[in-house]
PDB file of C-alpha atoms in Angstrom:
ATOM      1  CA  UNK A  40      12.203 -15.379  86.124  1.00 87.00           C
ATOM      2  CA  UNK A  41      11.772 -12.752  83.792  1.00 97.00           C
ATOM      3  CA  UNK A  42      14.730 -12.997  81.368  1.00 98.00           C
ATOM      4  CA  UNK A  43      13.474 -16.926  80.613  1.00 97.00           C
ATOM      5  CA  UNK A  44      13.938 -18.171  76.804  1.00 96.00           C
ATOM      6  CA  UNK A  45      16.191 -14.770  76.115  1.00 98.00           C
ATOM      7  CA  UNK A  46      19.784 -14.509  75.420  1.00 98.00           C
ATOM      8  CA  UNK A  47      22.020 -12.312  76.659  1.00 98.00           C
ATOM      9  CA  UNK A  48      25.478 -11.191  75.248  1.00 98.00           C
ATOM     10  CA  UNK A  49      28.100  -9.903  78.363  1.00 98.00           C
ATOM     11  CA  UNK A  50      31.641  -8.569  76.677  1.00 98.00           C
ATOM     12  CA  UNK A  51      34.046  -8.396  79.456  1.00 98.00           C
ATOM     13  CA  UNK A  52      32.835 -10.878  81.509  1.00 98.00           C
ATOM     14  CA  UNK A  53      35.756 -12.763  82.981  1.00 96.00           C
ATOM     15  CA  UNK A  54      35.773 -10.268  86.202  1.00 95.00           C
ATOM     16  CA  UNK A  55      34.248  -8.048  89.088  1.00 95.00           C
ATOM     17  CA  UNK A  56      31.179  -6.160  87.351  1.00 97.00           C
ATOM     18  CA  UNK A  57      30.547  -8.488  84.219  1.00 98.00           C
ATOM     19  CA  UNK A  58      30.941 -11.470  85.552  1.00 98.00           C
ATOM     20  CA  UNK A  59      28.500 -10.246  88.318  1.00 98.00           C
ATOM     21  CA  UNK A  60      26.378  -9.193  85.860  1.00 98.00           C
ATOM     22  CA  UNK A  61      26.326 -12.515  83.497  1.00 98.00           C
ATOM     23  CA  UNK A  62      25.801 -14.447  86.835  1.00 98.00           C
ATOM     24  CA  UNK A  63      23.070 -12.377  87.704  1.00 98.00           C
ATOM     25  CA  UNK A  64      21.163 -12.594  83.988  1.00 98.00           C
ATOM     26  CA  UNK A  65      21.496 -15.851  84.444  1.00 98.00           C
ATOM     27  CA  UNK A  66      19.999 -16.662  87.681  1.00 98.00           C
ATOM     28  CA  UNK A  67      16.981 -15.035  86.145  1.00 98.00           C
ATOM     29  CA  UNK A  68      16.643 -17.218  83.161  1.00 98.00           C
ATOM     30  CA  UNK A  69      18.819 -16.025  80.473  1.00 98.00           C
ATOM     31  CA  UNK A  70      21.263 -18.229  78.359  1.00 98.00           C
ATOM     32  CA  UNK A  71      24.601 -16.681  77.757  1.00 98.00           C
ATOM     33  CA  UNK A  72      27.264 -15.808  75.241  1.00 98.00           C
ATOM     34  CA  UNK A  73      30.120 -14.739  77.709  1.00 98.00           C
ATOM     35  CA  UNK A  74      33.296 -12.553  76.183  1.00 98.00           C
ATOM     36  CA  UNK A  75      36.325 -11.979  77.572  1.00 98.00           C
ATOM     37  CA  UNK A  76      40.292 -12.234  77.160  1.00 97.00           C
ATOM     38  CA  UNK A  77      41.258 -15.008  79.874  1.00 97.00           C
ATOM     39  CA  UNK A  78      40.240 -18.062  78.310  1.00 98.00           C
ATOM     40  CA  UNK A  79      41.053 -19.699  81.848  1.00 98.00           C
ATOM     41  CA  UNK A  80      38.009 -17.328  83.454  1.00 98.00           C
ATOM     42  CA  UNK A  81      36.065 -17.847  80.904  1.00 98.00           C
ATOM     43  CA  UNK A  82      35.787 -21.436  81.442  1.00 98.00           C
ATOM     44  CA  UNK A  83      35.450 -20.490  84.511  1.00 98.00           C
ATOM     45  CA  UNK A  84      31.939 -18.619  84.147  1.00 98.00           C
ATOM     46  CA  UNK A  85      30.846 -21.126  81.691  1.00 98.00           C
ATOM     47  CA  UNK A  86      30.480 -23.773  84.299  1.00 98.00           C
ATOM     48  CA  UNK A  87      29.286 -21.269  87.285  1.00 98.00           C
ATOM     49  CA  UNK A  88      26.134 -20.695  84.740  1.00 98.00           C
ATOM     50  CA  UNK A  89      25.796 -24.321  83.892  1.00 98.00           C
ATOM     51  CA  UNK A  90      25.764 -24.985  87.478  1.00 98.00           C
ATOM     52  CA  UNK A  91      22.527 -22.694  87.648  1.00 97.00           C
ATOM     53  CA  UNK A  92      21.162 -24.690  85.125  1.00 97.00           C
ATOM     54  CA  UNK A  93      21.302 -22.256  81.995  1.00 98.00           C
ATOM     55  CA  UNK A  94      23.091 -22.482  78.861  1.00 98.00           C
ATOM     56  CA  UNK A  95      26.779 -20.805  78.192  1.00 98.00           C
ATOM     57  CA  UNK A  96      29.262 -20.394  75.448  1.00 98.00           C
ATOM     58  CA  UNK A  97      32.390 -18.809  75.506  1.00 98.00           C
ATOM     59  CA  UNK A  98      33.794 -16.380  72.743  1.00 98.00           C
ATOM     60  CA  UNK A  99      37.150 -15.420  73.947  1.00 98.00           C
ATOM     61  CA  UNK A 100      38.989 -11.719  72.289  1.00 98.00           C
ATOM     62  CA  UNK A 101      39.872  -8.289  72.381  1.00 98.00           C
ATOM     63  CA  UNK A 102      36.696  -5.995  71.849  1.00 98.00           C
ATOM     64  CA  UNK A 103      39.128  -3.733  70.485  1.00 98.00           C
ATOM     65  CA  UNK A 104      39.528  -6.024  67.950  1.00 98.00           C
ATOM     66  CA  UNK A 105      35.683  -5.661  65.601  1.00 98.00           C
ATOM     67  CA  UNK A 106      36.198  -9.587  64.631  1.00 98.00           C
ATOM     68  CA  UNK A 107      35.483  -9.798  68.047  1.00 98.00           C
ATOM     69  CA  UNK A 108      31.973  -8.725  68.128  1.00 98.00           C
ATOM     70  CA  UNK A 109      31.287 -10.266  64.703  1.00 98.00           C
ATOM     71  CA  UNK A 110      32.381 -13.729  66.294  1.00 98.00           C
ATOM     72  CA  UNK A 111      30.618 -13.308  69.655  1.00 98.00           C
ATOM     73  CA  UNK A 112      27.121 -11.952  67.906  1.00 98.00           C
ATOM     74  CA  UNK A 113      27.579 -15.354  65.270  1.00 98.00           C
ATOM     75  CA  UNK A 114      28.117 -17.396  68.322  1.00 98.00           C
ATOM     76  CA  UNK A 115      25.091 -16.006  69.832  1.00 98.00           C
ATOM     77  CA  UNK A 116      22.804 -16.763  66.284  1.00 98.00           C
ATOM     78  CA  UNK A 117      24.308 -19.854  66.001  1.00 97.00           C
ATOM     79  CA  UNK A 118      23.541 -21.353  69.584  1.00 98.00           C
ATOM     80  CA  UNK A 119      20.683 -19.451  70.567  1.00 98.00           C
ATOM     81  CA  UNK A 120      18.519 -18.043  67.365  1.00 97.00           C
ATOM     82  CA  UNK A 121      19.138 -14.581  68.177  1.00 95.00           C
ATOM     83  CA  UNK A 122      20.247 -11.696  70.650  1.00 98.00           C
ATOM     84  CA  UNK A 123      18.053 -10.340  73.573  1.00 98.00           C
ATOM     85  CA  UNK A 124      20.308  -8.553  76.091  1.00 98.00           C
ATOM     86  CA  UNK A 125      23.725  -7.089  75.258  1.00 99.00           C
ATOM     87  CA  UNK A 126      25.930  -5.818  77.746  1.00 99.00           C
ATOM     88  CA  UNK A 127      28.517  -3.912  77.151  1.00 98.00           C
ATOM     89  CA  UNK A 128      31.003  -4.273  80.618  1.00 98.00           C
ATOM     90  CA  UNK A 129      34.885  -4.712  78.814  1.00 97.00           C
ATOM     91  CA  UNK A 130      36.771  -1.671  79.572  1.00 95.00           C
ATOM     92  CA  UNK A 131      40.395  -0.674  80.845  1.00 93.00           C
ATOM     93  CA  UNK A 132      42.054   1.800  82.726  1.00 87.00           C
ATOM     94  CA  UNK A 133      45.307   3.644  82.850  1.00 82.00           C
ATOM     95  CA  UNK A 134      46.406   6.459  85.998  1.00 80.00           C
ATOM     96  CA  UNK A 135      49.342   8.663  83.941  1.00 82.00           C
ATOM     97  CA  UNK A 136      48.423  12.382  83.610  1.00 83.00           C
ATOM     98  CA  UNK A 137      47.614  14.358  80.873  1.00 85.00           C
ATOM     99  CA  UNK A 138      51.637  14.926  80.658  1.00 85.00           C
ATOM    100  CA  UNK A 139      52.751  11.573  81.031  1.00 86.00           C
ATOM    101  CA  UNK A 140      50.303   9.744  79.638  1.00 87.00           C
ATOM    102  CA  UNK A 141      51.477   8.415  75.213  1.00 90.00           C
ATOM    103  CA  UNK A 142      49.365   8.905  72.779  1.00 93.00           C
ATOM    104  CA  UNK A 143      49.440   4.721  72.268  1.00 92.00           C
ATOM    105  CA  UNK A 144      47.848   4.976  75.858  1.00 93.00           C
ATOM    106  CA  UNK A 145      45.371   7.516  74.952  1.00 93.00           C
ATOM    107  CA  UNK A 146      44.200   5.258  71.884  1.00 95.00           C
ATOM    108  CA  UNK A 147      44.095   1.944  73.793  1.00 95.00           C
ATOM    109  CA  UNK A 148      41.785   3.465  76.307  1.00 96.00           C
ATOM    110  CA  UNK A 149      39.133   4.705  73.532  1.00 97.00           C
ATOM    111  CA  UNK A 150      39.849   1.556  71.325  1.00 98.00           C
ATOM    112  CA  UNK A 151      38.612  -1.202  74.145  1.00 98.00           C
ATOM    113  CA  UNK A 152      36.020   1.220  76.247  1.00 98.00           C
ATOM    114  CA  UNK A 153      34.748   3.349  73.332  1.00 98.00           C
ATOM    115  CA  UNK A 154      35.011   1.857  70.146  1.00 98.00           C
ATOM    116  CA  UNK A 155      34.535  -1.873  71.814  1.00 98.00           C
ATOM    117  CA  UNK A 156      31.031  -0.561  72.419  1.00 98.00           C
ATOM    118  CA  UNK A 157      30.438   0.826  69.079  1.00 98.00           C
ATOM    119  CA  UNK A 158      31.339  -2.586  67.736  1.00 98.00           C
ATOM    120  CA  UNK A 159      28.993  -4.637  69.633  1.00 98.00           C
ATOM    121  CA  UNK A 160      26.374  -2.621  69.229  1.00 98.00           C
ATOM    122  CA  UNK A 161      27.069  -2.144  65.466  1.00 98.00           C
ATOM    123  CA  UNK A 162      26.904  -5.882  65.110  1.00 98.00           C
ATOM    124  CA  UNK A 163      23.570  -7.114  67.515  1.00 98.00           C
ATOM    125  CA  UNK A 164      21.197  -3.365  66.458  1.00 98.00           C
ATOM    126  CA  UNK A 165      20.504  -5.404  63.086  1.00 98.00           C
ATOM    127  CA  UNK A 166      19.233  -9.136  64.712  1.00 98.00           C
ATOM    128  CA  UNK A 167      17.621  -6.643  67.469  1.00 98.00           C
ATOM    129  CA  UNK A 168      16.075  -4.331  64.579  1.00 98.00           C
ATOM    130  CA  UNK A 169      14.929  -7.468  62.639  1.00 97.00           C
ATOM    131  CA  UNK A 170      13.227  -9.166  66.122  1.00 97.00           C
ATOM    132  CA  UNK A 171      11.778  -5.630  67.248  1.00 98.00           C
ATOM    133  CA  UNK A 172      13.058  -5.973  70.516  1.00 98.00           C
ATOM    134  CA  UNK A 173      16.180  -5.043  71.999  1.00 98.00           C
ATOM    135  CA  UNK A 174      18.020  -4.322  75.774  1.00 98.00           C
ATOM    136  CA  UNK A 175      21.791  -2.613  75.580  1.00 99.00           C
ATOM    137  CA  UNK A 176      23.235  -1.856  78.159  1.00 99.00           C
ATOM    138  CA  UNK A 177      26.367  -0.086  78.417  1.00 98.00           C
ATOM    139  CA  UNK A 178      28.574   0.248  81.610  1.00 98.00           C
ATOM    140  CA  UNK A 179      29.857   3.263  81.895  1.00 97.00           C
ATOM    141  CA  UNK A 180      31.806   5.561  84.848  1.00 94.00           C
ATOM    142  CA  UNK A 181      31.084   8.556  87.279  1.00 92.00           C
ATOM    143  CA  UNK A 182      34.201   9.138  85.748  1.00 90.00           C
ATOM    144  CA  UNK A 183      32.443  10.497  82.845  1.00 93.00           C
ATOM    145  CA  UNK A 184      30.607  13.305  84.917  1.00 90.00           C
ATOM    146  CA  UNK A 185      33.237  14.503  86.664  1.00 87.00           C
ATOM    147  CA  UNK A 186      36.919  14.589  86.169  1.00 84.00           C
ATOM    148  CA  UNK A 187      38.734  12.763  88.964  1.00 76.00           C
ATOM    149  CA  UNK A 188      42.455  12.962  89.597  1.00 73.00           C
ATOM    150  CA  UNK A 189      43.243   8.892  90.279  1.00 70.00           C
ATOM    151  CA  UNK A 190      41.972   8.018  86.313  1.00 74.00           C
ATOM    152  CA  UNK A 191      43.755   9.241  82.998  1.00 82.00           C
ATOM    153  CA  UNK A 192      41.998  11.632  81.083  1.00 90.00           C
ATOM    154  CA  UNK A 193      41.319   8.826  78.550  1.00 92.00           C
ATOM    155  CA  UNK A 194      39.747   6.723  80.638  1.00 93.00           C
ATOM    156  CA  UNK A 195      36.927   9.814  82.017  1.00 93.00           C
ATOM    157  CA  UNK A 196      36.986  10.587  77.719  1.00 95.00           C
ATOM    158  CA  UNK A 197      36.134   7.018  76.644  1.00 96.00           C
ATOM    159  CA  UNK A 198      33.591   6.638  78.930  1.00 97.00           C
ATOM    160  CA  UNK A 199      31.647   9.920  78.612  1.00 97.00           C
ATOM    161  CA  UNK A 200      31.782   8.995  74.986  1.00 98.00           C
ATOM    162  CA  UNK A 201      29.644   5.643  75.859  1.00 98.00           C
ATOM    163  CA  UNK A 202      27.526   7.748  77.813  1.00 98.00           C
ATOM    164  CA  UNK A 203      26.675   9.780  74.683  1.00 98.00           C
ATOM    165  CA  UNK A 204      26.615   7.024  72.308  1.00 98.00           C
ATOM    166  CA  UNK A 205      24.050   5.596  74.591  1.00 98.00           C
ATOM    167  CA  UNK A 206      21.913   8.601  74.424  1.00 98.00           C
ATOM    168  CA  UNK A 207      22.111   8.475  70.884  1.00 98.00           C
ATOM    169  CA  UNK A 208      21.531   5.013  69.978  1.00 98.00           C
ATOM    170  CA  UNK A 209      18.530   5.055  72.211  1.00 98.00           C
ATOM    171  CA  UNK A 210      17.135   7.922  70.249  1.00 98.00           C
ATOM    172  CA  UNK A 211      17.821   6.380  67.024  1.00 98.00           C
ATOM    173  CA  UNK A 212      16.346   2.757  68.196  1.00 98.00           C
ATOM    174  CA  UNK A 213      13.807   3.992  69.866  1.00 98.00           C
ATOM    175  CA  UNK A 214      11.045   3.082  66.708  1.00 98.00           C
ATOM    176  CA  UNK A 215      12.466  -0.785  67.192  1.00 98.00           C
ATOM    177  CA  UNK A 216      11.716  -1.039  70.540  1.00 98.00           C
ATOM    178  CA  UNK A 217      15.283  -1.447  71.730  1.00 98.00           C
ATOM    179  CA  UNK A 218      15.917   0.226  74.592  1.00 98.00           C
ATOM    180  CA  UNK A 219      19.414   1.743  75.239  1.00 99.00           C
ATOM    181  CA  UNK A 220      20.873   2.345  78.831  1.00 98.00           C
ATOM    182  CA  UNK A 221      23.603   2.450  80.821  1.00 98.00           C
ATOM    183  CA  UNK A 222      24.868   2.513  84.278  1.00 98.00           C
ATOM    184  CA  UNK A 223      27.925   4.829  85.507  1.00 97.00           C
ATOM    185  CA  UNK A 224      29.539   3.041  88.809  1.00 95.00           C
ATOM    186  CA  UNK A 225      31.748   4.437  91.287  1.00 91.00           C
ATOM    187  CA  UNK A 226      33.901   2.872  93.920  1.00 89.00           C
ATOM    188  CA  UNK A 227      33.563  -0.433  93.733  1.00 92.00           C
ATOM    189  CA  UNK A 228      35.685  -3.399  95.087  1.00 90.00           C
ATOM    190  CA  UNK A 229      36.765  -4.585  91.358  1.00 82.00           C
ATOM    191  CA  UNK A 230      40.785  -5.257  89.608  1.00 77.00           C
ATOM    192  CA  UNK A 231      40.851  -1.967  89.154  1.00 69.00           C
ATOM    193  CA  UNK A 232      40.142  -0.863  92.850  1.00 76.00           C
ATOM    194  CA  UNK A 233      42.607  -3.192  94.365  1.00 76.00           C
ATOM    195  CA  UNK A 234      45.640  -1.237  92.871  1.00 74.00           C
ATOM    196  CA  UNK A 235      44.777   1.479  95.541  1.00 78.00           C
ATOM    197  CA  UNK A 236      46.897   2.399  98.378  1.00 82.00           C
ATOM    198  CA  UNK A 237      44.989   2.210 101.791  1.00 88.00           C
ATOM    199  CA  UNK A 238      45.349   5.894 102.367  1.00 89.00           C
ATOM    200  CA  UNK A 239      43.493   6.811  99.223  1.00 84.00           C
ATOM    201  CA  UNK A 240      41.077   3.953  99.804  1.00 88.00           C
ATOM    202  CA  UNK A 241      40.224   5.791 103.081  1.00 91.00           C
ATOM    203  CA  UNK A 242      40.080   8.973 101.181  1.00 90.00           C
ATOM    204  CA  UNK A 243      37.159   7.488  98.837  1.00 89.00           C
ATOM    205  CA  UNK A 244      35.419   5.806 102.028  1.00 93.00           C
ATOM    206  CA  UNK A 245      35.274   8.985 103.532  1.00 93.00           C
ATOM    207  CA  UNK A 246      33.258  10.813 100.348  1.00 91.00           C
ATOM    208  CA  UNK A 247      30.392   8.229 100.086  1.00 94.00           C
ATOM    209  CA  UNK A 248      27.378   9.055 101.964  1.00 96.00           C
ATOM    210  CA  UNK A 249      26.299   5.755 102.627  1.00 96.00           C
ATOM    211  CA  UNK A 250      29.726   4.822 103.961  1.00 94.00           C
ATOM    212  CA  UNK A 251      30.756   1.848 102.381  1.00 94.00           C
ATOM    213  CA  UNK A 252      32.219   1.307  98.698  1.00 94.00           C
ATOM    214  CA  UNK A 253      30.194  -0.522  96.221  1.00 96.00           C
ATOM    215  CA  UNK A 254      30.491  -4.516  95.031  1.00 96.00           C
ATOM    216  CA  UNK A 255      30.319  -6.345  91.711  1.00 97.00           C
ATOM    217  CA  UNK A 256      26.626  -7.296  92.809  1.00 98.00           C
ATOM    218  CA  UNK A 257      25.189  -3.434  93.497  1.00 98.00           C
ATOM    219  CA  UNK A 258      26.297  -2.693  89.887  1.00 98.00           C
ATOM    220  CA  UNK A 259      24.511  -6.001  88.626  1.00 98.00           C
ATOM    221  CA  UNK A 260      21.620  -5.874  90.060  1.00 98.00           C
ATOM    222  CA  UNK A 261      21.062  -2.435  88.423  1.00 98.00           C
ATOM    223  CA  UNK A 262      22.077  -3.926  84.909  1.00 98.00           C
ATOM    224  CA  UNK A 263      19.806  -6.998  85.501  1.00 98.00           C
ATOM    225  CA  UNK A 264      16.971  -4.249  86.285  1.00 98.00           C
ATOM    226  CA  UNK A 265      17.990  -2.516  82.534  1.00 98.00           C
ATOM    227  CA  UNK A 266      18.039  -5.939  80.645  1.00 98.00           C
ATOM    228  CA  UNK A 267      14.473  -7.021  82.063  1.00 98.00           C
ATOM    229  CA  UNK A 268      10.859  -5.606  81.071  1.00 98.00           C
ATOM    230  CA  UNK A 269      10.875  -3.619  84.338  1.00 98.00           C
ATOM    231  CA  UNK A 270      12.628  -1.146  82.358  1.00 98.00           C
ATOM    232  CA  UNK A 271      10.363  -1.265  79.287  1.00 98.00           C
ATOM    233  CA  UNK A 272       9.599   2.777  79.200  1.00 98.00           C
ATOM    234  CA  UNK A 273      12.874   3.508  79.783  1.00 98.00           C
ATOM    235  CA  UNK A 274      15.625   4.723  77.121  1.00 98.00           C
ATOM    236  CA  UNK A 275      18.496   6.783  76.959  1.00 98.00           C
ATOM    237  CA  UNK A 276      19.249   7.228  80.696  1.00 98.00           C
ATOM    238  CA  UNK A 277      21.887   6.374  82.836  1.00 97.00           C
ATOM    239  CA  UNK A 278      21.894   5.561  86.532  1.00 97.00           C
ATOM    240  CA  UNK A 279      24.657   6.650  88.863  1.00 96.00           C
ATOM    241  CA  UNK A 280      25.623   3.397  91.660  1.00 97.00           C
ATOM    242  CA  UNK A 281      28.249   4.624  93.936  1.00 94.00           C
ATOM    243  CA  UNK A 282      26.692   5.333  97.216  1.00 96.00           C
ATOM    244  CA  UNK A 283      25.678   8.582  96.425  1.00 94.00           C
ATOM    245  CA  UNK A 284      29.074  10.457  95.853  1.00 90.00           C
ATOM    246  CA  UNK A 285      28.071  11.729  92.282  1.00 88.00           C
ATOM    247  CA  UNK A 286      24.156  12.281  92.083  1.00 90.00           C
ATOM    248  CA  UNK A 287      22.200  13.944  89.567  1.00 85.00           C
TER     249      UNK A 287
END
């Protein structure tokens, strides 16, 4: 397994793509500090990845919140020695229009999927600095490449701002050997997917080439790929999973 004797740090994790992810890092070998803001399915995860015979701890919160990384990244020292793999997966999204859309919407967007990310990253780049090895990866959105009517203009914002942020961070850690990616998902069966009507889920079907919409798993295996040393000379990039609606 090639993630043995490393940790890995999953904000976000109670659902769909992070807790797919977490499950996945840890059926390779990694021991987990899992983050998320239903204690309940948090609990939850913790046994699913004792059950597979690796180590978990909980650090429930709001990544909005920077206590939140501070306590998750201390949980991580504290339990494990030090940070590995950090995944970045919380995020939220809202459907008003430009128009209808508040400007306390606006900010809640950018405070959980933007600044979240800044946080966590803020708080593991000096363990990873100080250990001279480092994964991040940051889930982002197709929504970030290309504006799409069914999200809030927050929501394709925040998340082309983690795109950037992960271009920059890579270039900036790239003398550490950290490496700094992300992964931009499209229609996938997550939360957020099953507030569609069945008309516009039809609509989406009918734009993906390979004619079925994404799971939990796809976008997993892809972050798994990221975390590992497969991905050792590669920084700074982000790879598009979504069946090949948005390609680049």
């Amino acid at each position: 397994m090639l993630l043995d004797n490393q940790t890995a740090v999953v904000s976000g994790a109670t659902r769909g793509i992070g807790r797919a992810a977490a499950l996945k890092l840890a059926e390779n070998g990694a021991s987990l500090i899992v983050n998320g803001t239903n204690e309940t399915l948090l609990q939850q995860l913790v046994t699913e990845v004792e059950e597979l015979g690796q180590r978990c701890y909980m650090v429930p919160g709001n990544v909005a919140d920077p206590q939140t990384a501070d306590r998750t990244v201390e949980a991580a020292i504290q339990y494990f020695g030090s940070v590995d793999i950090l995944v970045n997966n919380a995020g939220i999204n809202s459907r008003n229009s430009t128009l209808n859309m508040g400007l306390e919407e606006w900010q809640n967007v950018l405070d959980v999927n933007l600044n979240g990310t800044l946080y966590f990253c803020k708080t593991v780049l000096p363990h990873m600095i100080e250990n001279n090895h480092g994964k991040i990866v940051n889930v982002s959105s197709t929504a970030a490449k290309n504006a799409h009517k069914n999200a809030a203009p927050a929501y394709g914002a925040s998340k082309a701002g983690v795109d950037y942020l992960t271009r920059h961070l890579a270039l900036e850690m790239a003398d550490y050997n950290i490496n700094v990616n992300g992964v931009n998902p499209g229609p996938v069966e997550t939360d957020m997917s099953k507030q569609w009507s069945e008309e516009y889920r039809r609509q989406v079907l009918s734009k993906i080439p390979l004619n079925r919409i994404g799971t939990p798993e796809d976008v997993a295996d892809a972050v798994y790929f990221l975390a590992s040393s497969m991905s050792d000379f590669i920084t700074g990039e982000t790879i598009n999973i979504n069946g090949g609606t948005y390609m680049n």
